Amino acid sequence: MRRAFITGITGQDGSYLTELLLDKGYEVHGIVRRTSALARSRLDHLYHDAAIYGHRLFLHYADLDDPTTLRRALLKAAPAEVYHLAGQSHVGLSFDIPESTCELTAMGTLRLLEMMRDLPQPARLFHPASSEVFGRPAAAPQAEATPFAPVNPYGCAKAFAAHMVRVYRATFGLFACNGIMYNHESPRRGENFVTRKICRGAAAIKLGLETGLALGDLEAQRDWGHARDYVRAMWLMLQGERPDDYVIATGQLHAVQDVVQVAFGAVQLDWRPYVRRDERFLRPAEPHNLVGNPVKARRQLGWEPTVSFEQMIQEMTGAELAGLSSLAGLPR
């Protein structure tokens, strides 16, 4: 049974990746922070499955800023594949907490690379870079050779981490891949991300729980895909003969307003009476023209996105409608 080790296992990507690996027959180990709260909602269905947890799924207490616990968990798991998904991943928040963003996202990756050099048995590493490393690129779409030019602390931290992965691959022969991941969403997305906020807002307004939705720049554009598709690309990268870097994207741009229109359309509402612009949600520096070219991933990995933008936003809005109805005791 192949073993995988996941940092950030309780996040959106970590939970989908865990399901994928378990379906493929892996034994999965993940690290979690020791907190007073035991709820890990994205993994609860697996954590409470007696046939899985403690048999094929194992959680270890560790943290990226505590090298001793991370090293101990890594040695105990003895994995063949490591998926490094943990870190501070909110772009807007990185302007408020730049030091901790760089400590977790940049230095946390470097510490893990150093630990992997010392493993008794070599393991393969997946690292998620981000479209934010490109910042405001001169050309679109972006490919693997597009120069890094980040415009926010999160992008800077990801650029450092991605470069270090390349250095360790070239210098120490580590099988390490960067997935330059464009925005990917799902019903498991964090509530402070704009797609989830919009879908939740539309559902709450439909149910009469809210009267309006405040957003920043409705014209901001992103290349949005579904997290289930993107974790499949992560796995594919570690199955090849040679490590490399890959852009994982849909190749299509959509504006925040497109998210709004699809989400409100899913609940049969006209969005215009309810959505207002709030300057507080504007970022100091907004990337532009971030759209990826996934041709290399298609050719070398056989990867294709399977969920359309509209299907994804409709799924997210439907999940919010069901969840809020249940919390409010309303009929679905």
PDB file of N, CA and C in Angstrom, residues 251-296:
ATOM      1  N   GLY A 251      -7.726  28.074 -18.646  1.00  0.00           N
ATOM      2  CA  GLY A 251      -7.463  28.865 -19.839  1.00  0.00           C
ATOM      3  C   GLY A 251      -8.580  29.840 -20.164  1.00  0.00           C
ATOM      4  N   GLN A 252      -9.520  30.044 -19.213  1.00  0.00           N
ATOM      5  CA  GLN A 252     -10.648  30.941 -19.441  1.00  0.00           C
ATOM      6  C   GLN A 252     -10.749  31.954 -18.303  1.00  0.00           C
ATOM      7  N   LEU A 253     -10.974  33.202 -18.665  1.00  0.00           N
ATOM      8  CA  LEU A 253     -11.133  34.263 -17.673  1.00  0.00           C
ATOM      9  C   LEU A 253     -12.605  34.520 -17.391  1.00  0.00           C
ATOM     10  N   HIS A 254     -12.925  34.751 -16.111  1.00  0.00           N
ATOM     11  CA  HIS A 254     -14.261  35.191 -15.715  1.00  0.00           C
ATOM     12  C   HIS A 254     -14.110  36.314 -14.693  1.00  0.00           C
ATOM     13  N   ALA A 255     -15.041  37.240 -14.722  1.00  0.00           N
ATOM     14  CA  ALA A 255     -15.038  38.349 -13.773  1.00  0.00           C
ATOM     15  C   ALA A 255     -15.821  37.975 -12.523  1.00  0.00           C
ATOM     16  N   VAL A 256     -15.556  38.727 -11.440  1.00  0.00           N
ATOM     17  CA  VAL A 256     -16.320  38.531 -10.203  1.00  0.00           C
ATOM     18  C   VAL A 256     -17.812  38.682 -10.494  1.00  0.00           C
ATOM     19  N   GLN A 257     -18.155  39.604 -11.387  1.00  0.00           N
ATOM     20  CA  GLN A 257     -19.566  39.794 -11.734  1.00  0.00           C
ATOM     21  C   GLN A 257     -20.159  38.541 -12.365  1.00  0.00           C
ATOM     22  N   ASP A 258     -19.352  37.769 -13.078  1.00  0.00           N
ATOM     23  CA  ASP A 258     -19.848  36.507 -13.646  1.00  0.00           C
ATOM     24  C   ASP A 258     -20.224  35.530 -12.537  1.00  0.00           C
ATOM     25  N   VAL A 259     -19.418  35.497 -11.484  1.00  0.00           N
ATOM     26  CA  VAL A 259     -19.740  34.646 -10.338  1.00  0.00           C
ATOM     27  C   VAL A 259     -21.077  35.081  -9.745  1.00  0.00           C
ATOM     28  N   VAL A 260     -21.232  36.386  -9.582  1.00  0.00           N
ATOM     29  CA  VAL A 260     -22.468  36.935  -9.024  1.00  0.00           C
ATOM     30  C   VAL A 260     -23.678  36.535  -9.875  1.00  0.00           C
ATOM     31  N   GLN A 261     -23.568  36.709 -11.164  1.00  0.00           N
ATOM     32  CA  GLN A 261     -24.700  36.418 -12.052  1.00  0.00           C
ATOM     33  C   GLN A 261     -25.095  34.940 -12.012  1.00  0.00           C
ATOM     34  N   VAL A 262     -24.109  34.048 -12.023  1.00  0.00           N
ATOM     35  CA  VAL A 262     -24.418  32.614 -11.996  1.00  0.00           C
ATOM     36  C   VAL A 262     -25.009  32.218 -10.641  1.00  0.00           C
ATOM     37  N   ALA A 263     -24.425  32.740  -9.550  1.00  0.00           N
ATOM     38  CA  ALA A 263     -24.890  32.379  -8.213  1.00  0.00           C
ATOM     39  C   ALA A 263     -26.324  32.856  -7.980  1.00  0.00           C
ATOM     40  N   PHE A 264     -26.610  34.116  -8.315  1.00  0.00           N
ATOM     41  CA  PHE A 264     -27.967  34.629  -8.119  1.00  0.00           C
ATOM     42  C   PHE A 264     -28.938  33.977  -9.103  1.00  0.00           C
ATOM     43  N   GLY A 265     -28.442  33.650 -10.300  1.00  0.00           N
ATOM     44  CA  GLY A 265     -29.290  32.946 -11.250  1.00  0.00           C
ATOM     45  C   GLY A 265     -29.672  31.567 -10.751  1.00  0.00           C
ATOM     46  N   ALA A 266     -28.776  30.937  -9.990  1.00  0.00           N
ATOM     47  CA  ALA A 266     -29.054  29.602  -9.461  1.00  0.00           C
ATOM     48  C   ALA A 266     -30.187  29.606  -8.441  1.00  0.00           C
ATOM     49  N   VAL A 267     -30.432  30.783  -7.828  1.00  0.00           N
ATOM     50  CA  VAL A 267     -31.538  30.886  -6.859  1.00  0.00           C
ATOM     51  C   VAL A 267     -32.676  31.752  -7.405  1.00  0.00           C
ATOM     52  N   GLN A 268     -32.670  31.945  -8.733  1.00  0.00           N
ATOM     53  CA  GLN A 268     -33.725  32.686  -9.436  1.00  0.00           C
ATOM     54  C   GLN A 268     -33.921  34.107  -8.895  1.00  0.00           C
ATOM     55  N   LEU A 269     -32.793  34.833  -8.738  1.00  0.00           N
ATOM     56  CA  LEU A 269     -32.859  36.225  -8.301  1.00  0.00           C
ATOM     57  C   LEU A 269     -32.061  37.110  -9.252  1.00  0.00           C
ATOM     58  N   ASP A 270     -32.532  38.340  -9.440  1.00  0.00           N
ATOM     59  CA  ASP A 270     -31.769  39.364 -10.145  1.00  0.00           C
ATOM     60  C   ASP A 270     -30.782  39.946  -9.128  1.00  0.00           C
ATOM     61  N   TRP A 271     -29.507  39.896  -9.425  1.00  0.00           N
ATOM     62  CA  TRP A 271     -28.486  40.287  -8.447  1.00  0.00           C
ATOM     63  C   TRP A 271     -28.414  41.789  -8.214  1.00  0.00           C
ATOM     64  N   ARG A 272     -28.835  42.580  -9.196  1.00  0.00           N
ATOM     65  CA  ARG A 272     -28.568  44.026  -9.150  1.00  0.00           C
ATOM     66  C   ARG A 272     -29.181  44.770  -7.966  1.00  0.00           C
ATOM     67  N   PRO A 273     -30.390  44.426  -7.487  1.00  0.00           N
ATOM     68  CA  PRO A 273     -30.907  45.155  -6.321  1.00  0.00           C
ATOM     69  C   PRO A 273     -30.176  44.833  -5.010  1.00  0.00           C
ATOM     70  N   TYR A 274     -29.389  43.774  -5.001  1.00  0.00           N
ATOM     71  CA  TYR A 274     -28.826  43.300  -3.731  1.00  0.00           C
ATOM     72  C   TYR A 274     -27.324  43.535  -3.573  1.00  0.00           C
ATOM     73  N   VAL A 275     -26.593  43.686  -4.652  1.00  0.00           N
ATOM     74  CA  VAL A 275     -25.129  43.761  -4.574  1.00  0.00           C
ATOM     75  C   VAL A 275     -24.674  45.213  -4.628  1.00  0.00           C
ATOM     76  N   ARG A 276     -23.800  45.589  -3.684  1.00  0.00           N
ATOM     77  CA  ARG A 276     -23.250  46.946  -3.680  1.00  0.00           C
ATOM     78  C   ARG A 276     -21.728  46.886  -3.563  1.00  0.00           C
ATOM     79  N   ARG A 277     -21.084  47.906  -4.056  1.00  0.00           N
ATOM     80  CA  ARG A 277     -19.625  48.006  -4.021  1.00  0.00           C
ATOM     81  C   ARG A 277     -19.178  48.598  -2.693  1.00  0.00           C
ATOM     82  N   ASP A 278     -18.170  48.009  -2.093  1.00  0.00           N
ATOM     83  CA  ASP A 278     -17.622  48.486  -0.821  1.00  0.00           C
ATOM     84  C   ASP A 278     -16.118  48.648  -0.988  1.00  0.00           C
ATOM     85  N   GLU A 279     -15.641  49.886  -0.850  1.00  0.00           N
ATOM     86  CA  GLU A 279     -14.219  50.190  -1.065  1.00  0.00           C
ATOM     87  C   GLU A 279     -13.302  49.439  -0.098  1.00  0.00           C
ATOM     88  N   ARG A 280     -13.839  49.015   1.022  1.00  0.00           N
ATOM     89  CA  ARG A 280     -12.997  48.315   2.009  1.00  0.00           C
ATOM     90  C   ARG A 280     -12.466  46.992   1.479  1.00  0.00           C
ATOM     91  N   PHE A 281     -13.139  46.429   0.485  1.00  0.00           N
ATOM     92  CA  PHE A 281     -12.739  45.120  -0.032  1.00  0.00           C
ATOM     93  C   PHE A 281     -11.812  45.207  -1.240  1.00  0.00           C
ATOM     94  N   LEU A 282     -11.399  46.419  -1.604  1.00  0.00           N
ATOM     95  CA  LEU A 282     -10.448  46.575  -2.698  1.00  0.00           C
ATOM     96  C   LEU A 282      -9.034  46.301  -2.194  1.00  0.00           C
ATOM     97  N   ARG A 283      -8.217  45.631  -2.984  1.00  0.00           N
ATOM     98  CA  ARG A 283      -6.839  45.315  -2.593  1.00  0.00           C
ATOM     99  C   ARG A 283      -5.898  46.438  -2.989  1.00  0.00           C
ATOM    100  N   PRO A 284      -4.819  46.645  -2.209  1.00  0.00           N
ATOM    101  CA  PRO A 284      -3.841  47.680  -2.560  1.00  0.00           C
ATOM    102  C   PRO A 284      -3.213  47.468  -3.933  1.00  0.00           C
ATOM    103  N   ALA A 285      -3.001  46.197  -4.327  1.00  0.00           N
ATOM    104  CA  ALA A 285      -2.437  45.886  -5.647  1.00  0.00           C
ATOM    105  C   ALA A 285      -3.163  44.673  -6.198  1.00  0.00           C
ATOM    106  N   GLU A 286      -3.805  44.864  -7.337  1.00  0.00           N
ATOM    107  CA  GLU A 286      -4.611  43.796  -7.925  1.00  0.00           C
ATOM    108  C   GLU A 286      -3.918  43.232  -9.167  1.00  0.00           C
ATOM    109  N   PRO A 287      -3.646  41.916  -9.207  1.00  0.00           N
ATOM    110  CA  PRO A 287      -3.068  41.331 -10.418  1.00  0.00           C
ATOM    111  C   PRO A 287      -4.016  41.471 -11.608  1.00  0.00           C
ATOM    112  N   HIS A 288      -3.436  41.405 -12.808  1.00  0.00           N
ATOM    113  CA  HIS A 288      -4.250  41.536 -14.015  1.00  0.00           C
ATOM    114  C   HIS A 288      -3.894  40.441 -15.013  1.00  0.00           C
ATOM    115  N   ASN A 289      -4.870  40.085 -15.830  1.00  0.00           N
ATOM    116  CA  ASN A 289      -4.660  39.138 -16.938  1.00  0.00           C
ATOM    117  C   ASN A 289      -4.082  37.795 -16.477  1.00  0.00           C
ATOM    118  N   LEU A 290      -4.498  37.332 -15.304  1.00  0.00           N
ATOM    119  CA  LEU A 290      -4.014  36.040 -14.819  1.00  0.00           C
ATOM    120  C   LEU A 290      -4.881  34.931 -15.401  1.00  0.00           C
ATOM    121  N   VAL A 291      -4.428  34.390 -16.507  1.00  0.00           N
ATOM    122  CA  VAL A 291      -5.110  33.273 -17.155  1.00  0.00           C
ATOM    123  C   VAL A 291      -4.037  32.294 -17.611  1.00  0.00           C
ATOM    124  N   GLY A 292      -4.232  31.028 -17.299  1.00  0.00           N
ATOM    125  CA  GLY A 292      -3.177  30.049 -17.518  1.00  0.00           C
ATOM    126  C   GLY A 292      -3.276  29.312 -18.839  1.00  0.00           C
ATOM    127  N   ASN A 293      -2.136  28.820 -19.294  1.00  0.00           N
ATOM    128  CA  ASN A 293      -2.057  27.982 -20.488  1.00  0.00           C
ATOM    129  C   ASN A 293      -1.741  26.551 -20.048  1.00  0.00           C
ATOM    130  N   PRO A 294      -2.740  25.656 -20.013  1.00  0.00           N
ATOM    131  CA  PRO A 294      -2.529  24.305 -19.490  1.00  0.00           C
ATOM    132  C   PRO A 294      -2.096  23.282 -20.543  1.00  0.00           C
ATOM    133  N   VAL A 295      -1.557  23.743 -21.668  1.00  0.00           N
ATOM    134  CA  VAL A 295      -1.222  22.832 -22.766  1.00  0.00           C
ATOM    135  C   VAL A 295      -0.214  21.769 -22.326  1.00  0.00           C
ATOM    136  N   LYS A 296       0.792  22.167 -21.577  1.00  0.00           N
ATOM    137  CA  LYS A 296       1.813  21.204 -21.135  1.00  0.00           C
ATOM    138  C   LYS A 296       1.198  20.111 -20.262  1.00  0.00           C
TER     139      LYS A 296
END
